[in-house]
Short mmCIF file of C-alpha atoms in Angstrom, two decimals:
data_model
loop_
_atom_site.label_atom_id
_atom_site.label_comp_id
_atom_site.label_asym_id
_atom_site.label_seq_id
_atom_site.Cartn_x
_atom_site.Cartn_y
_atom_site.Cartn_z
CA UNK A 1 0.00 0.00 0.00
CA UNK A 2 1.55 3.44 -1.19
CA UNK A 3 1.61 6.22 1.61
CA UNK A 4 2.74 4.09 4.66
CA UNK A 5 5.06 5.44 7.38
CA UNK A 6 7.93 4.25 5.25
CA UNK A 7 7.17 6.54 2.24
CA UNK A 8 9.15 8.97 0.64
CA UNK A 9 8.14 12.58 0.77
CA UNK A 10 8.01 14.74 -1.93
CA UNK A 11 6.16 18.26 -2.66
CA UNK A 12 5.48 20.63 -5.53
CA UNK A 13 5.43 23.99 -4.31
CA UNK A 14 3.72 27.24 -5.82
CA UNK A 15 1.52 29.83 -5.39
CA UNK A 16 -1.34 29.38 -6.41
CA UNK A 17 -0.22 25.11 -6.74
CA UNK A 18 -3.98 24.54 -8.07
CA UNK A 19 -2.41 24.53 -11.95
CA UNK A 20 0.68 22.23 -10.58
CA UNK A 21 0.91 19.07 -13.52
CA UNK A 22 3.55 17.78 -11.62
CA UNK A 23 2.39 16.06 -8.40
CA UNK A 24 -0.53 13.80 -10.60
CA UNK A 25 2.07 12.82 -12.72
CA UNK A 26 4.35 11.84 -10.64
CA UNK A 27 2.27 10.21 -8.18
CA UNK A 28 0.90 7.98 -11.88
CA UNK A 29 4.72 6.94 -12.29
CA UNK A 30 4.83 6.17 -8.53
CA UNK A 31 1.37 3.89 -8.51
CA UNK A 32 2.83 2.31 -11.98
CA UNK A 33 6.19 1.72 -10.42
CA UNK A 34 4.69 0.33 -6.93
CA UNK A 35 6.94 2.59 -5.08
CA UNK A 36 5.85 3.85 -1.37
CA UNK A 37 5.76 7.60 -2.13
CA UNK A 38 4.44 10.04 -2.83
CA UNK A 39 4.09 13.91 -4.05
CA UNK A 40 1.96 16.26 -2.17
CA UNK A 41 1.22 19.74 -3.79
CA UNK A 42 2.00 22.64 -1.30
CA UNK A 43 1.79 26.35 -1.41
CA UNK A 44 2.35 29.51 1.33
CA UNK A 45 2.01 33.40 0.52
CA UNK A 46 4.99 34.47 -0.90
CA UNK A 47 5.35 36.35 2.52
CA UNK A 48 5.61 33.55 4.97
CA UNK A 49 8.16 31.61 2.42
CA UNK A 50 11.33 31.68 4.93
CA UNK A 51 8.91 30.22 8.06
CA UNK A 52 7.61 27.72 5.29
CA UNK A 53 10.87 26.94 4.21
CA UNK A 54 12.38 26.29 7.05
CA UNK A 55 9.33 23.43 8.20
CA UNK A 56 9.85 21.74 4.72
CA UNK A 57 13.75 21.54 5.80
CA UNK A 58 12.83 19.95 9.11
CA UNK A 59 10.41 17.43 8.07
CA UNK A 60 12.98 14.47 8.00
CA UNK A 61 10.80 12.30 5.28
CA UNK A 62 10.71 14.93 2.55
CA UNK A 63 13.34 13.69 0.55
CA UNK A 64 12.88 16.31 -2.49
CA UNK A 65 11.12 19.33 -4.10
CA UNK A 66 9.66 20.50 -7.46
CA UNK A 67 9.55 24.17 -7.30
CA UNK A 68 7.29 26.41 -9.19
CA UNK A 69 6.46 30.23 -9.55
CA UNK A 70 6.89 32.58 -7.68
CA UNK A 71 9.62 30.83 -5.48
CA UNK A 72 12.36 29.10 -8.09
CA UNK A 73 14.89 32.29 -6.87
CA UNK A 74 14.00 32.27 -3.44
CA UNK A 75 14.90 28.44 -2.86
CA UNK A 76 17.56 28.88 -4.49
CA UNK A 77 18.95 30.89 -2.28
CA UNK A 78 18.38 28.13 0.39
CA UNK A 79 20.21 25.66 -1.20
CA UNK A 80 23.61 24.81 -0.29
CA UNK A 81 24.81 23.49 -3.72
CA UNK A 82 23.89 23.67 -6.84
CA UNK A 83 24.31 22.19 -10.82
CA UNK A 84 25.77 24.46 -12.97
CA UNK A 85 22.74 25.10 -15.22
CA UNK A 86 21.09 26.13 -11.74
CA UNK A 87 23.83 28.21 -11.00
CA UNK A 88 23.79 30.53 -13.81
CA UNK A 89 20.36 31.38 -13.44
CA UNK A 90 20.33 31.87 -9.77
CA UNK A 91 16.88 29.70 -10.40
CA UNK A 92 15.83 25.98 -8.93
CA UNK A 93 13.05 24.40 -9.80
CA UNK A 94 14.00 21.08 -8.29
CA UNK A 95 15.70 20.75 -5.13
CA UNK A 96 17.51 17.47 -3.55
CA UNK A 97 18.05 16.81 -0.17
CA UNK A 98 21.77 15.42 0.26
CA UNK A 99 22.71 12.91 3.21
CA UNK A 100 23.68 15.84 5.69
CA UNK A 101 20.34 17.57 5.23
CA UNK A 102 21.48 20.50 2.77
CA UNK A 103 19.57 21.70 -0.21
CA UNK A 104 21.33 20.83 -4.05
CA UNK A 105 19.58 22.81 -6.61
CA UNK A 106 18.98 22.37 -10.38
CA UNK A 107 16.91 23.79 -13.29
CA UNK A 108 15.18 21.62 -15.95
CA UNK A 109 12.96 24.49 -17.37
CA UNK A 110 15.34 25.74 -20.15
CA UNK A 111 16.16 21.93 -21.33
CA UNK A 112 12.51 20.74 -21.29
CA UNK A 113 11.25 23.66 -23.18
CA UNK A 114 14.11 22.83 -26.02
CA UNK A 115 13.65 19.40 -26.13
CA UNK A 116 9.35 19.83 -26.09
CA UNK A 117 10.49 22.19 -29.38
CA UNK A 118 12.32 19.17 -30.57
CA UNK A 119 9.80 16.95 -30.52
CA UNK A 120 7.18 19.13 -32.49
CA UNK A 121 9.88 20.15 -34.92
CA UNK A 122 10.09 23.46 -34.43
CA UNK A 123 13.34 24.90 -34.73
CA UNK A 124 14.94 28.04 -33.22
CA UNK A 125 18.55 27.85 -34.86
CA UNK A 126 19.19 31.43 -37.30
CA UNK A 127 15.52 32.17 -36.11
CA UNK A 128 14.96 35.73 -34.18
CA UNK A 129 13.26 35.09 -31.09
CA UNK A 130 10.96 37.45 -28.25
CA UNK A 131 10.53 36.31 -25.44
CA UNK A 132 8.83 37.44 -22.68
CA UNK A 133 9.59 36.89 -19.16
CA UNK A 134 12.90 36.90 -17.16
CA UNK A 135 12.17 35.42 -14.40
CA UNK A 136 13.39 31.65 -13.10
CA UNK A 137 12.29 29.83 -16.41
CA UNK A 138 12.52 32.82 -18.33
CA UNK A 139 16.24 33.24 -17.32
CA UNK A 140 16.63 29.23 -18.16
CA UNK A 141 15.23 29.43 -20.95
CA UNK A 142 16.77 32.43 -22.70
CA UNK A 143 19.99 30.80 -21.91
CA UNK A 144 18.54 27.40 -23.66
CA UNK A 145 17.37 29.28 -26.98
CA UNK A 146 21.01 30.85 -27.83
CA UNK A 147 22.68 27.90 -26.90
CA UNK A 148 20.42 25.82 -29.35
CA UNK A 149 21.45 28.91 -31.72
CA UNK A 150 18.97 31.50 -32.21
CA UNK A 151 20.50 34.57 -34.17
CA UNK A 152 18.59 36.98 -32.27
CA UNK A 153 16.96 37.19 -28.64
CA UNK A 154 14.61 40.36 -27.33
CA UNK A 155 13.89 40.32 -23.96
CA UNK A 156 10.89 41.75 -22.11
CA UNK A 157 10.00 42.08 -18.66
CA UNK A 158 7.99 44.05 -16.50
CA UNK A 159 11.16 44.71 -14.60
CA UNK A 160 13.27 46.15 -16.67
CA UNK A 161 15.89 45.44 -14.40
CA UNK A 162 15.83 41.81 -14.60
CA UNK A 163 15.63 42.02 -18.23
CA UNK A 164 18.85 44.29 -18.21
CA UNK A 165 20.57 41.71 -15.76
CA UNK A 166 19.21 38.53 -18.24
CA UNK A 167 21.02 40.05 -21.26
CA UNK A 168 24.05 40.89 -19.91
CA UNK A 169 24.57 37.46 -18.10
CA UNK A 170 23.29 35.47 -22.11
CA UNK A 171 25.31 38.09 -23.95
CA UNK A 172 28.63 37.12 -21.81
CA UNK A 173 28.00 33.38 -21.94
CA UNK A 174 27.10 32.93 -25.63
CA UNK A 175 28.70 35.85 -27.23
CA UNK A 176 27.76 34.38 -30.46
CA UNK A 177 23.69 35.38 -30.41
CA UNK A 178 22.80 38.91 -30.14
CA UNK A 179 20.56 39.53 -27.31
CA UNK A 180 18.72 42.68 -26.48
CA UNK A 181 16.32 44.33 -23.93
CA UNK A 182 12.67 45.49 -25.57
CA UNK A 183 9.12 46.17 -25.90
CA UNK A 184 7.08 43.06 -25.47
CA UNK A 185 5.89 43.69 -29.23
CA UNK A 186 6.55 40.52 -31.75
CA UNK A 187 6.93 42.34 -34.73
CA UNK A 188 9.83 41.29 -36.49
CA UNK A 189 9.94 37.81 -34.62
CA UNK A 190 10.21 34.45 -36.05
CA UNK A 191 9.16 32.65 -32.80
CA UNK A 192 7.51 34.07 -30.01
CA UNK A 193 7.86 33.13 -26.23
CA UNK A 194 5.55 33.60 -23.36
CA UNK A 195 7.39 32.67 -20.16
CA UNK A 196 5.45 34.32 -17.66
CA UNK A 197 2.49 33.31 -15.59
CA UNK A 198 -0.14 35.66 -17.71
CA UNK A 199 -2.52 34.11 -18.88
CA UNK A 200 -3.05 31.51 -16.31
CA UNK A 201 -6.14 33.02 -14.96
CA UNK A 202 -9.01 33.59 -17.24
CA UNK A 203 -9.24 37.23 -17.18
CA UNK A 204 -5.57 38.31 -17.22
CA UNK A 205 -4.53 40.41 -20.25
CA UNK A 206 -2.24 39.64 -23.05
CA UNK A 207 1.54 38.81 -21.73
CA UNK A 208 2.12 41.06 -25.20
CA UNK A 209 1.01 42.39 -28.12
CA UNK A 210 -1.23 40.50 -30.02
CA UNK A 211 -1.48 42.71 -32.43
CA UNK A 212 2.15 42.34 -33.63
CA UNK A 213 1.52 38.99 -34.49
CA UNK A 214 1.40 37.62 -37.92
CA UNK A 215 0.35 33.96 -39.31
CA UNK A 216 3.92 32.95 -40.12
CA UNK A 217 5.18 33.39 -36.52
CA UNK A 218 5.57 29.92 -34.12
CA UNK A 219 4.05 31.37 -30.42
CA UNK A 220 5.05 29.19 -28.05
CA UNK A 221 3.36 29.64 -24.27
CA UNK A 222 5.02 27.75 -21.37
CA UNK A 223 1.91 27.86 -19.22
CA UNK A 224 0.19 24.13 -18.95
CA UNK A 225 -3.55 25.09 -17.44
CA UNK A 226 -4.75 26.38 -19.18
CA UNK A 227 -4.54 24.35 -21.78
CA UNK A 228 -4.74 26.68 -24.31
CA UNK A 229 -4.36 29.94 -22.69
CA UNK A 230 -5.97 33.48 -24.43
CA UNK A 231 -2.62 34.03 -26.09
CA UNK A 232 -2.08 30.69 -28.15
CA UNK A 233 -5.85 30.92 -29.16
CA UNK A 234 -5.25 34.15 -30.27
CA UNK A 235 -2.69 33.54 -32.54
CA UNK A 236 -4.29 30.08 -33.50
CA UNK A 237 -7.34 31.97 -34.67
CA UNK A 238 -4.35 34.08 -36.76
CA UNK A 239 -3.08 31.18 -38.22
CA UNK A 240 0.04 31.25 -36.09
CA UNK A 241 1.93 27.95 -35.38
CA UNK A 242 1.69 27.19 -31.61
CA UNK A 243 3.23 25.00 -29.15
CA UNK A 244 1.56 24.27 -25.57
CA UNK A 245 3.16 24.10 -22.55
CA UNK A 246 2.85 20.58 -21.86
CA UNK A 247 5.46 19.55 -24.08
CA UNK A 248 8.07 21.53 -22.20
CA UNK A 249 7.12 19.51 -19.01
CA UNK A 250 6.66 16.04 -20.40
CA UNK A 251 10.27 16.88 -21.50
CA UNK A 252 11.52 17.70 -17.95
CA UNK A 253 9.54 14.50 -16.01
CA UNK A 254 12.05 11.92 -16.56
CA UNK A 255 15.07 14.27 -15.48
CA UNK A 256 13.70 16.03 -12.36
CA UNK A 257 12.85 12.50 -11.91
CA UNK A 258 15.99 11.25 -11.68
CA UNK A 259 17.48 14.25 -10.22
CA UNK A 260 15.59 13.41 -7.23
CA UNK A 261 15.88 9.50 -7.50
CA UNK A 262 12.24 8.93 -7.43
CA UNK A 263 13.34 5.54 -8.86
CA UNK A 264 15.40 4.42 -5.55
CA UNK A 265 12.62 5.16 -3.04
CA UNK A 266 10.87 1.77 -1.02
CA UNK A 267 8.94 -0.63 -2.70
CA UNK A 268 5.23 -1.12 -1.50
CA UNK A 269 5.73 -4.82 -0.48
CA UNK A 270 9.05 -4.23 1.17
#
């Protein structure tokens, strides 16, 4: 029976967690895999994060953490260690607890949105790119898209700060893709980005504007739920290419996975 006192803790924490993917999926591969464990979504105000924090450190059992939005930076900053890819974006958004109770951080958001790309076919390579959002996946992502070789990379953020800080951090690590600060306005574009959390409530505005958008653009929105959010039917109606967020987590599953050695966890009929 899964969920015994042997089991293996793990959480997804957001804010709001009521979109969170991640804790039904993982509890599916869990059931499938008859492992005693499980993943319990979890969420605090923003506010109370450091009390939070520090009761998710002391509960012995909680062996790892999926972290969402608003609080990939902000456990970051709690953990102890972290993977290079982490690292550079000052961004977790899974967390490991090593043997002498410290936090190791790493970031899957930039490698599953690539690889969900991948597997539609969509290419970014010579292509010019806006994207907006420069937060934790925002940050991982940009990162992602000139590595995979995007000629050109606009940047938008409602702080224009982090933007700033974004494009001089992509700019010094890939030299080779030109990467700029602007106006969320897709003019111009070959693929557009959405990698912010607009759009995940029904009556939020555009993360953009819409009306910069032409049919031979690819908009790609990392959101999951919804499904199709106002943005990607907008510029489905256009005759736009899109790509849904799912993709980009199906992508990620099997590496935060192992990451935090889901795998290894006790067997139901040990």
């Amino acid at each position: 029976m899964r969920g015994s006192g042997k089991a293996d803790v793990f959480v997804m924490l957001a804010h709001p967690v009521g979109h969170a993917k991640s804790p039904g999926l993982f509890n599916e591969v869990m059931e499938r895999e008859n492992l005693d464990s499980l993943m319990v979504p979890v969420t605090c105000n923003p506010e109370d994060f450091d009390t939070f924090w520090d009761g998710l450190t002391a509960m012995e059992n909680l062996k790892g953490m999926i972290i969402s939005v608003p609080f990939k930076s902000l456990a970051f900053e709690k953990c102890h260690s972290a993977e290079p890819r982490a690292e550079r974006v000052k961004s977790a958004n899974s967390v490991l607890r090593m043997p002498d109770g410290t936090w190791h951080a790493d970031n899957f958001d930039g490698v599953g949105f690539i690889q969900g790309l991948r597997s539609a076919d969509i290419s970014v390579k010579d292509k010019s790119v806006l994207q907006v959002g420069a937060g934790g996946a925002g940050a991982s992502i940009a990162y992602c898209l000139a590595e995979e070789g995007a000629r050109t990379i606009t940047i938008s953020d409602v702080i224009a700060s982090r933007a700033d800080a974004l494009v001089t951090l992509v700019r010094q690590a890939i030299p080779a893709c030109t990467v700029t600060t602007g106006k969320p306005d897709p003019r111009g574009a070959d693929v557009v980005v959405n990698a912010t959390p607009v759009g995940l409530k029904p009556d939020d505005p555009y993360p953009l504007d819409v009306h910069g958008l032409s049919p031979e653009m690819t908009v790609v929105d990392i959101i999951m739920d919804p499904v199709e959010t106002k943005l990607l039917k907008y510029a489905k109606d256009l005759g736009c290419r899109v790509q849904y967020g799912q993709p980009m987590l199906d992508r990620q599953m099997q590496a935060m996975g192992e990451f935090l050695r889901v795998l290894e966890g006790p067997r139901c009929d040990d």
